Amino acid sequence: MPESPTDLLAALVRVDSTNPALVPGGAGEHALARFLVDWLAARGVHADLHDAEGRPSVVARVPGSGGGRSLILCAHLDTVGAGGMHDPFEPVIREGRMYGRGTYDMKGGLAACLLALLDATNANLRGDVVLTAVADEEHASLGMQSVLTRVTADAAIVTEPTELQVCVAHKGFTWHEITTYGRAAHGSRPDLGIDAISLMGRVLGKLEALGRELGAREAHPLLGHGSVHASFVTGGQELSSYPERCTLQLERRTLPGETTEGVVREIDALLDGLRADGDFRAEHRLILARDAFGVEQDEPVVTTVMRAAARVLGAAPRVVGQTFWMDSAFLAAAGIPTVVFGPCGAGAHAAEEWVDLGSVDRCRDVLIATIRDFCA
């Protein structure tokens, strides 16, 4: 049972928690969730396992004496795959950095949460401090959605990596599938065939124009512009035939204030414009949507983190937005004011991943300083 922050983080990295929805046969969160439960129990903190479709999350609570505000510390257990990495689950320390899969995204933040939760046991707080270490954030967020049916609080901090900056916004996304329909025929009979792939070319041209339009709209002060891109295109059966259908999967990155319904209407309108040509037939369906996130900078949890970080770091942290999506959006949608604050490093989802160990310590210090102010 590791005691030091570095030893704890190394122990977390050694437990393979590859998301099986991303990598068939991946280890999943079971072993890491059990490690957390045992580690906390050995230190007098009870933790429960919450199962969502066979994917366990951990919830632990340090209760206050009553009458104070409650605070969630949130991190995720799962990692992406480790293809191309050498010994990805054997942490290596060099020049103040720990290398290994999950060090940066986001077991460094998880270690800071665990240690801050232990610090809270001796802080004489009035409000509760709750740890939510959730499954499946890298895919469908099964864990966060399940935990939020059982847990709430006055505010939350997500410890995804932010380089010790205070993140108050991030982009959302929608995934779409468009299928164009032609008419199969022998390649020598253009009088009979309709090329579904050529029809999809018209869609791609419209999407390119939409991307330019998004870039010309008013920018979000922290996140810039929304965007759209084609991700997969499939179609055709053989060289000597007109293709009967073509399928495109695309991603639209969204900003706070943009809705899934609005994006669907935007893409439907694009297709309606092409249907004016009588030979154009297409279908559109939404695959998945995740809202963008934003919190007001004068929200109490934001100002408390800002003050705590300024004390710990010796200077006021920057307020930033992040391009990537996080579980903070689900917390905010549940009515829990949320801010993101985490350690420094690089290599999320990359072949070389590392976290700055000193920043993990400072993240823990900011968390406990925030806890003392917010939950007192």
Tab-separated table of C-alpha atoms in Angstrom:
chain	number	residue	atom	x	y	z
A	1	MET	CA	0.000	0.000	0.000
A	2	PRO	CA	1.972	3.025	-1.273
A	3	GLU	CA	2.191	6.111	0.941
A	4	SER	CA	4.083	8.764	-1.046
A	5	PRO	CA	2.424	10.613	-3.951
A	6	THR	CA	4.981	9.222	-6.395
A	7	ASP	CA	4.584	5.669	-5.153
A	8	LEU	CA	0.795	5.988	-5.285
A	9	LEU	CA	0.830	7.239	-8.858
A	10	ALA	CA	3.247	4.477	-9.881
A	11	ALA	CA	0.927	1.899	-8.333
A	12	LEU	CA	-2.047	3.329	-10.247
A	13	VAL	CA	-0.154	3.213	-13.544
A	14	ARG	CA	0.870	-0.416	-12.984
A	15	VAL	CA	-2.790	-1.427	-12.941
A	16	ASP	CA	-3.876	-1.797	-16.566
A	17	SER	CA	-7.264	-0.095	-16.964
A	18	THR	CA	-7.512	0.021	-20.747
A	19	ASN	CA	-11.052	0.796	-21.848
A	20	PRO	CA	-12.464	-2.398	-23.444
A	21	ALA	CA	-14.902	-0.376	-25.550
A	22	LEU	CA	-11.875	1.118	-27.313
A	23	VAL	CA	-9.586	-1.927	-27.319
A	24	PRO	CA	-11.341	-5.310	-27.559
A	25	GLY	CA	-10.141	-7.437	-24.660
A	26	GLY	CA	-8.961	-4.372	-22.717
A	27	ALA	CA	-8.570	-4.926	-18.972
A	28	GLY	CA	-11.251	-2.423	-17.986
A	29	GLU	CA	-11.596	-0.764	-14.589
A	30	HIS	CA	-12.229	-3.739	-12.263
A	31	ALA	CA	-8.690	-4.173	-10.914
A	32	LEU	CA	-8.078	-0.447	-10.502
A	33	ALA	CA	-11.449	0.108	-8.813
A	34	ARG	CA	-10.674	-2.678	-6.330
A	35	PHE	CA	-7.230	-1.167	-5.709
A	36	LEU	CA	-8.828	2.171	-4.797
A	37	VAL	CA	-11.375	0.564	-2.483
A	38	ASP	CA	-8.644	-1.363	-0.642
A	39	TRP	CA	-6.247	1.605	-0.530
A	40	LEU	CA	-8.904	3.860	0.969
A	41	ALA	CA	-10.127	1.198	3.417
A	42	ALA	CA	-6.590	0.766	4.722
A	43	ARG	CA	-6.700	4.472	5.607
A	44	GLY	CA	-10.104	4.443	7.238
A	45	VAL	CA	-12.179	5.732	4.294
A	46	HIS	CA	-15.066	3.569	3.111
A	47	ALA	CA	-15.692	3.394	-0.624
A	48	ASP	CA	-18.460	1.796	-2.677
A	49	LEU	CA	-18.387	0.274	-6.124
A	50	HIS	CA	-21.079	1.426	-8.563
A	51	ASP	CA	-21.586	-0.840	-11.557
A	52	ALA	CA	-22.767	0.388	-14.959
A	53	GLU	CA	-23.079	-2.362	-17.564
A	54	GLY	CA	-20.244	-4.291	-15.955
A	55	ARG	CA	-17.983	-1.238	-15.635
A	56	PRO	CA	-17.266	-0.293	-11.980
A	57	SER	CA	-16.797	3.223	-10.629
A	58	VAL	CA	-15.680	4.132	-7.092
A	59	VAL	CA	-17.494	6.572	-4.798
A	60	ALA	CA	-16.016	7.523	-1.413
A	61	ARG	CA	-17.166	10.177	1.020
A	62	VAL	CA	-15.495	12.024	3.883
A	63	PRO	CA	-18.507	13.360	5.802
A	64	GLY	CA	-18.456	16.787	7.377
A	65	SER	CA	-19.972	17.739	10.700
A	66	GLY	CA	-22.982	19.331	8.979
A	67	GLY	CA	-24.075	22.682	7.583
A	68	GLY	CA	-21.229	23.162	5.099
A	69	ARG	CA	-21.049	22.989	1.315
A	70	SER	CA	-20.245	19.644	-0.316
A	71	LEU	CA	-17.633	19.148	-3.017
A	72	ILE	CA	-16.991	16.371	-5.549
A	73	LEU	CA	-13.458	15.489	-6.641
A	74	CYS	CA	-13.779	13.705	-9.986
A	75	ALA	CA	-11.320	11.642	-12.025
A	76	HIS	CA	-11.696	8.746	-14.431
A	77	LEU	CA	-10.229	5.267	-14.078
A	78	ASP	CA	-9.938	4.157	-17.700
A	79	THR	CA	-7.200	4.810	-20.229
A	80	VAL	CA	-6.980	4.530	-23.986
A	81	GLY	CA	-4.974	1.713	-25.554
A	82	ALA	CA	-1.209	1.446	-25.324
A	83	GLY	CA	-0.354	0.359	-28.849
A	84	GLY	CA	3.174	1.363	-29.828
A	85	MET	CA	4.321	1.948	-26.238
A	86	HIS	CA	7.183	0.015	-24.634
A	87	ASP	CA	6.211	-1.380	-21.202
A	88	PRO	CA	3.272	1.057	-20.935
A	89	PHE	CA	2.269	-0.067	-17.430
A	90	GLU	CA	5.744	0.025	-15.919
A	91	PRO	CA	6.230	3.656	-14.840
A	92	VAL	CA	9.620	5.238	-15.483
A	93	ILE	CA	10.820	8.400	-13.729
A	94	ARG	CA	13.236	10.761	-15.472
A	95	GLU	CA	14.013	14.377	-14.623
A	96	GLY	CA	10.951	14.870	-12.455
A	97	ARG	CA	8.566	13.251	-14.914
A	98	MET	CA	6.754	9.926	-14.718
A	99	TYR	CA	6.251	8.161	-18.043
A	100	GLY	CA	3.624	5.498	-18.736
A	101	ARG	CA	0.110	5.025	-20.059
A	102	GLY	CA	-2.343	7.052	-18.005
A	103	THR	CA	0.201	9.167	-16.132
A	104	TYR	CA	-1.137	12.359	-17.733
A	105	ASP	CA	-4.643	11.252	-18.746
A	106	MET	CA	-5.481	11.028	-15.949
A	107	LYS	CA	-3.970	9.006	-13.129
A	108	GLY	CA	-1.905	11.993	-12.014
A	109	GLY	CA	-5.162	13.831	-11.348
A	110	LEU	CA	-6.630	10.702	-9.749
A	111	ALA	CA	-3.678	10.447	-7.351
A	112	ALA	CA	-4.140	14.107	-6.394
A	113	CYS	CA	-7.831	13.442	-5.667
A	114	LEU	CA	-7.077	10.414	-3.494
A	115	LEU	CA	-4.480	12.256	-1.436
A	116	ALA	CA	-6.662	15.358	-1.050
A	117	LEU	CA	-9.522	13.130	0.122
A	118	LEU	CA	-7.247	11.724	2.831
A	119	ASP	CA	-6.174	15.247	3.785
A	120	ALA	CA	-9.862	16.099	4.203
A	121	THR	CA	-10.275	13.477	6.942
A	122	ASN	CA	-8.268	15.712	9.297
A	123	ALA	CA	-9.576	19.093	8.130
A	124	ASN	CA	-12.528	19.500	10.569
A	125	LEU	CA	-14.941	20.319	7.748
A	126	ARG	CA	-18.654	21.057	7.939
A	127	GLY	CA	-19.362	19.930	4.364
A	128	ASP	CA	-18.818	16.534	2.761
A	129	VAL	CA	-16.009	15.750	0.325
A	130	VAL	CA	-16.884	13.083	-2.242
A	131	LEU	CA	-14.539	11.192	-4.541
A	132	THR	CA	-16.000	9.924	-7.822
A	133	ALA	CA	-13.484	7.796	-9.745
A	134	VAL	CA	-15.506	6.832	-12.782
A	135	ALA	CA	-15.395	4.284	-15.567
A	136	ASP	CA	-15.547	4.700	-19.334
A	137	GLU	CA	-14.839	8.425	-19.701
A	138	GLU	CA	-12.749	7.707	-22.785
A	139	HIS	CA	-15.750	6.222	-24.596
A	140	ALA	CA	-19.380	6.684	-23.495
A	141	SER	CA	-19.065	7.938	-19.886
A	142	LEU	CA	-21.141	5.065	-18.511
A	143	GLY	CA	-19.613	5.584	-15.081
A	144	MET	CA	-20.275	9.315	-14.746
A	145	GLN	CA	-23.837	8.993	-15.942
A	146	SER	CA	-24.505	6.159	-13.489
A	147	VAL	CA	-22.835	7.858	-10.521
A	148	LEU	CA	-24.855	11.036	-11.075
A	149	THR	CA	-28.060	9.091	-10.463
A	150	ARG	CA	-26.818	8.509	-6.900
A	151	VAL	CA	-24.496	11.399	-6.042
A	152	THR	CA	-24.835	15.168	-5.997
A	153	ALA	CA	-23.014	18.067	-4.368
A	154	ASP	CA	-22.826	21.845	-4.247
A	155	ALA	CA	-19.874	21.898	-6.649
A	156	ALA	CA	-17.278	19.704	-8.353
A	157	ILE	CA	-13.657	19.785	-9.456
A	158	VAL	CA	-12.549	17.555	-12.341
A	159	THR	CA	-8.795	16.937	-12.244
A	160	GLU	CA	-8.158	16.363	-15.949
A	161	PRO	CA	-4.772	17.860	-16.898
A	162	THR	CA	-4.887	21.645	-17.297
A	163	GLU	CA	-1.219	22.579	-16.694
A	164	LEU	CA	-2.273	23.991	-13.287
A	165	GLN	CA	-4.575	26.450	-15.049
A	166	VAL	CA	-8.254	26.907	-14.249
A	167	CYS	CA	-10.445	25.552	-17.046
A	168	VAL	CA	-13.973	26.983	-17.223
A	169	ALA	CA	-15.034	25.824	-20.703
A	170	HIS	CA	-14.531	23.046	-23.199
A	171	LYS	CA	-15.969	22.055	-26.546
A	172	GLY	CA	-18.663	19.457	-27.116
A	173	PHE	CA	-19.201	17.244	-30.135
A	174	THR	CA	-21.829	15.534	-32.251
A	175	TRP	CA	-21.229	12.478	-34.439
A	176	HIS	CA	-23.313	11.967	-37.568
A	177	GLU	CA	-23.770	9.427	-40.338
A	178	ILE	CA	-24.903	10.401	-43.812
A	179	THR	CA	-25.701	7.823	-46.489
A	180	THR	CA	-26.158	8.726	-50.153
A	181	TYR	CA	-28.053	6.359	-52.455
A	182	GLY	CA	-27.300	5.800	-56.114
A	183	ARG	CA	-28.291	2.987	-58.466
A	184	ALA	CA	-26.144	-0.069	-59.068
A	185	ALA	CA	-25.368	-0.830	-62.698
A	186	HIS	CA	-22.608	-2.152	-64.916
A	187	GLY	CA	-19.811	0.368	-65.307
A	188	SER	CA	-20.430	0.469	-69.057
A	189	ARG	CA	-24.022	1.669	-68.578
A	190	PRO	CA	-24.044	5.279	-67.372
A	191	ASP	CA	-27.594	5.497	-68.664
A	192	LEU	CA	-28.642	3.068	-65.920
A	193	GLY	CA	-26.248	3.786	-63.052
A	194	ILE	CA	-26.165	6.577	-60.467
A	195	ASP	CA	-22.866	7.007	-58.612
A	196	ALA	CA	-23.506	7.253	-54.852
A	197	ILE	CA	-19.877	8.190	-54.217
A	198	SER	CA	-20.108	11.176	-56.556
A	199	LEU	CA	-23.273	12.216	-54.734
A	200	MET	CA	-21.325	12.100	-51.473
A	201	GLY	CA	-18.797	14.411	-53.091
A	202	ARG	CA	-21.513	17.056	-53.188
A	203	VAL	CA	-22.052	16.548	-49.450
A	204	LEU	CA	-18.332	16.896	-48.764
A	205	GLY	CA	-18.261	20.164	-50.695
A	206	LYS	CA	-21.132	21.506	-48.597
A	207	LEU	CA	-19.397	20.408	-45.395
A	208	GLU	CA	-16.231	22.196	-46.463
A	209	ALA	CA	-18.292	25.344	-46.981
A	210	LEU	CA	-19.922	24.862	-43.567
A	211	GLY	CA	-16.468	24.613	-41.999
A	212	ARG	CA	-15.500	27.950	-43.534
A	213	GLU	CA	-18.741	29.478	-42.282
A	214	LEU	CA	-18.111	28.214	-38.739
A	215	GLY	CA	-14.659	29.785	-38.847
A	216	ALA	CA	-16.181	33.128	-39.810
A	217	ARG	CA	-18.705	33.199	-36.951
A	218	GLU	CA	-18.019	35.071	-33.728
A	219	ALA	CA	-15.365	33.203	-31.750
A	220	HIS	CA	-15.780	31.994	-28.192
A	221	PRO	CA	-13.310	33.985	-26.041
A	222	LEU	CA	-11.597	30.821	-24.730
A	223	LEU	CA	-12.437	28.131	-27.282
A	224	GLY	CA	-12.333	29.827	-30.641
A	225	HIS	CA	-14.633	28.406	-33.313
A	226	GLY	CA	-16.755	25.349	-33.844
A	227	SER	CA	-15.638	22.990	-36.605
A	228	VAL	CA	-16.702	20.063	-38.765
A	229	HIS	CA	-14.694	17.332	-40.451
A	230	ALA	CA	-15.222	14.080	-42.336
A	231	SER	CA	-13.939	11.059	-40.421
A	232	PHE	CA	-14.792	7.918	-42.458
A	233	VAL	CA	-16.072	7.376	-45.997
A	234	THR	CA	-17.042	3.930	-47.331
A	235	GLY	CA	-18.736	2.901	-50.555
A	236	GLY	CA	-18.625	0.888	-53.717
A	237	GLN	CA	-18.486	-2.808	-54.492
A	238	GLU	CA	-16.112	-3.297	-57.447
A	239	LEU	CA	-14.335	-1.264	-60.092
A	240	SER	CA	-16.732	-2.197	-62.880
A	241	SER	CA	-19.952	-1.188	-61.110
A	242	TYR	CA	-21.743	2.009	-60.265
A	243	PRO	CA	-21.824	2.205	-56.419
A	244	GLU	CA	-25.308	1.851	-54.952
A	245	ARG	CA	-24.525	3.603	-51.680
A	246	CYS	CA	-21.857	5.624	-49.893
A	247	THR	CA	-21.631	6.294	-46.162
A	248	LEU	CA	-19.911	9.199	-44.455
A	249	GLN	CA	-19.317	9.559	-40.719
A	250	LEU	CA	-18.452	13.058	-39.548
A	251	GLU	CA	-17.777	15.012	-36.383
A	252	ARG	CA	-18.998	18.489	-35.522
A	253	ARG	CA	-17.223	20.179	-32.584
A	254	THR	CA	-19.547	22.537	-30.712
A	255	LEU	CA	-19.291	25.564	-28.426
A	256	PRO	CA	-21.209	26.441	-25.260
A	257	GLY	CA	-24.641	27.640	-26.307
A	258	GLU	CA	-24.816	25.404	-29.388
A	259	THR	CA	-27.350	22.588	-29.099
A	260	THR	CA	-27.499	19.122	-30.596
A	261	GLU	CA	-30.882	19.974	-32.086
A	262	GLY	CA	-29.432	23.042	-33.749
A	263	VAL	CA	-26.550	21.088	-35.279
A	264	VAL	CA	-28.911	18.396	-36.588
A	265	ARG	CA	-31.050	21.089	-38.226
A	266	GLU	CA	-27.890	22.644	-39.712
A	267	ILE	CA	-26.879	19.390	-41.402
A	268	ASP	CA	-30.446	18.556	-42.465
A	269	ALA	CA	-30.675	21.975	-44.126
A	270	LEU	CA	-27.430	21.263	-45.979
A	271	LEU	CA	-28.896	18.020	-47.345
A	272	ASP	CA	-32.236	19.636	-48.181
A	273	GLY	CA	-30.396	22.101	-50.366
A	274	LEU	CA	-28.849	19.228	-52.324
A	275	ARG	CA	-32.165	17.394	-52.690
A	276	ALA	CA	-33.310	20.117	-55.071
A	277	ASP	CA	-31.400	18.062	-57.631
A	278	GLY	CA	-33.764	15.216	-58.462
A	279	ASP	CA	-31.138	12.427	-58.491
A	280	PHE	CA	-29.859	13.203	-54.972
A	281	ARG	CA	-31.094	10.857	-52.221
A	282	ALA	CA	-29.586	10.800	-48.756
A	283	GLU	CA	-30.331	9.898	-45.145
A	284	HIS	CA	-28.890	11.472	-42.006
A	285	ARG	CA	-28.789	10.108	-38.462
A	286	LEU	CA	-27.209	11.303	-35.240
A	287	ILE	CA	-24.813	8.741	-33.709
A	288	LEU	CA	-23.757	10.417	-30.457
A	289	ALA	CA	-23.798	13.876	-28.894
A	290	ARG	CA	-21.965	15.429	-25.965
A	291	ASP	CA	-22.684	18.992	-24.849
A	292	ALA	CA	-20.036	21.665	-24.559
A	293	PHE	CA	-19.224	22.920	-21.056
A	294	GLY	CA	-19.025	26.382	-19.576
A	295	VAL	CA	-19.148	27.838	-16.079
A	296	GLU	CA	-19.272	31.485	-15.031
A	297	GLN	CA	-15.996	32.755	-13.640
A	298	ASP	CA	-17.729	34.260	-10.599
A	299	GLU	CA	-19.186	30.893	-9.568
A	300	PRO	CA	-18.061	30.205	-5.957
A	301	VAL	CA	-16.187	27.000	-6.810
A	302	VAL	CA	-14.264	28.843	-9.544
A	303	THR	CA	-13.294	31.781	-7.352
A	304	THR	CA	-12.340	29.428	-4.510
A	305	VAL	CA	-10.045	27.396	-6.760
A	306	MET	CA	-8.552	30.604	-8.147
A	307	ARG	CA	-7.713	31.901	-4.656
A	308	ALA	CA	-6.345	28.540	-3.509
A	309	ALA	CA	-4.184	28.177	-6.613
A	310	ALA	CA	-2.825	31.695	-6.232
A	311	ARG	CA	-1.753	30.892	-2.654
A	312	VAL	CA	-0.173	27.561	-3.528
A	313	LEU	CA	1.458	28.601	-6.798
A	314	GLY	CA	2.451	32.087	-5.731
A	315	ALA	CA	0.645	33.723	-8.665
A	316	ALA	CA	-2.874	33.811	-10.044
A	317	PRO	CA	-3.465	30.944	-12.484
A	318	ARG	CA	-4.636	31.572	-16.019
A	319	VAL	CA	-8.284	30.992	-16.881
A	320	VAL	CA	-8.478	28.785	-19.968
A	321	GLY	CA	-10.725	26.658	-22.157
A	322	GLN	CA	-9.909	23.207	-23.510
A	323	THR	CA	-10.692	21.820	-26.943
A	324	PHE	CA	-11.279	18.236	-25.760
A	325	TRP	CA	-14.443	16.935	-24.098
A	326	MET	CA	-14.619	15.912	-20.410
A	327	ASP	CA	-17.091	14.518	-17.872
A	328	SER	CA	-17.416	18.065	-16.508
A	329	ALA	CA	-20.201	18.550	-19.044
A	330	PHE	CA	-22.295	15.832	-17.378
A	331	LEU	CA	-21.706	17.308	-13.928
A	332	ALA	CA	-22.762	20.750	-15.120
A	333	ALA	CA	-25.822	19.324	-16.870
A	334	ALA	CA	-26.803	17.744	-13.530
A	335	GLY	CA	-26.863	21.221	-11.978
A	336	ILE	CA	-23.499	20.918	-10.205
A	337	PRO	CA	-21.235	23.963	-10.779
A	338	THR	CA	-17.944	22.515	-11.989
A	339	VAL	CA	-14.408	23.637	-12.695
A	340	VAL	CA	-11.448	21.717	-14.143
A	341	PHE	CA	-8.002	21.881	-12.565
A	342	GLY	CA	-5.197	19.365	-12.962
A	343	PRO	CA	-1.467	18.706	-13.341
A	344	CYS	CA	1.055	19.331	-16.111
A	345	GLY	CA	2.436	16.960	-18.707
A	346	ALA	CA	1.967	15.774	-22.262
A	347	GLY	CA	1.127	12.818	-24.443
A	348	ALA	CA	-2.562	12.143	-23.852
A	349	HIS	CA	-3.453	9.230	-26.177
A	350	ALA	CA	0.080	9.362	-27.615
A	351	ALA	CA	2.908	6.829	-27.780
A	352	GLU	CA	4.883	8.787	-25.156
A	353	GLU	CA	2.906	10.039	-22.157
A	354	TRP	CA	4.206	11.725	-19.027
A	355	VAL	CA	3.153	13.837	-16.078
A	356	ASP	CA	5.223	16.324	-14.099
A	357	LEU	CA	5.450	14.888	-10.577
A	358	GLY	CA	5.840	18.260	-8.897
A	359	SER	CA	2.625	19.424	-10.526
A	360	VAL	CA	0.758	16.424	-9.100
A	361	ASP	CA	1.881	17.526	-5.629
A	362	ARG	CA	0.808	21.112	-6.306
A	363	CYS	CA	-2.533	19.929	-7.662
A	364	ARG	CA	-3.123	18.033	-4.423
A	365	ASP	CA	-2.185	21.152	-2.431
A	366	VAL	CA	-4.635	23.301	-4.414
A	367	LEU	CA	-7.378	20.719	-3.925
A	368	ILE	CA	-7.016	20.573	-0.155
A	369	ALA	CA	-6.738	24.373	0.079
A	370	THR	CA	-9.956	24.604	-1.932
A	371	ILE	CA	-11.624	21.973	0.238
A	372	ARG	CA	-10.724	23.854	3.423
A	373	ASP	CA	-12.195	27.079	2.055
A	374	PHE	CA	-15.225	25.679	0.261
A	375	CYS	CA	-16.397	23.004	2.700
A	376	ALA	CA	-15.529	24.767	5.955
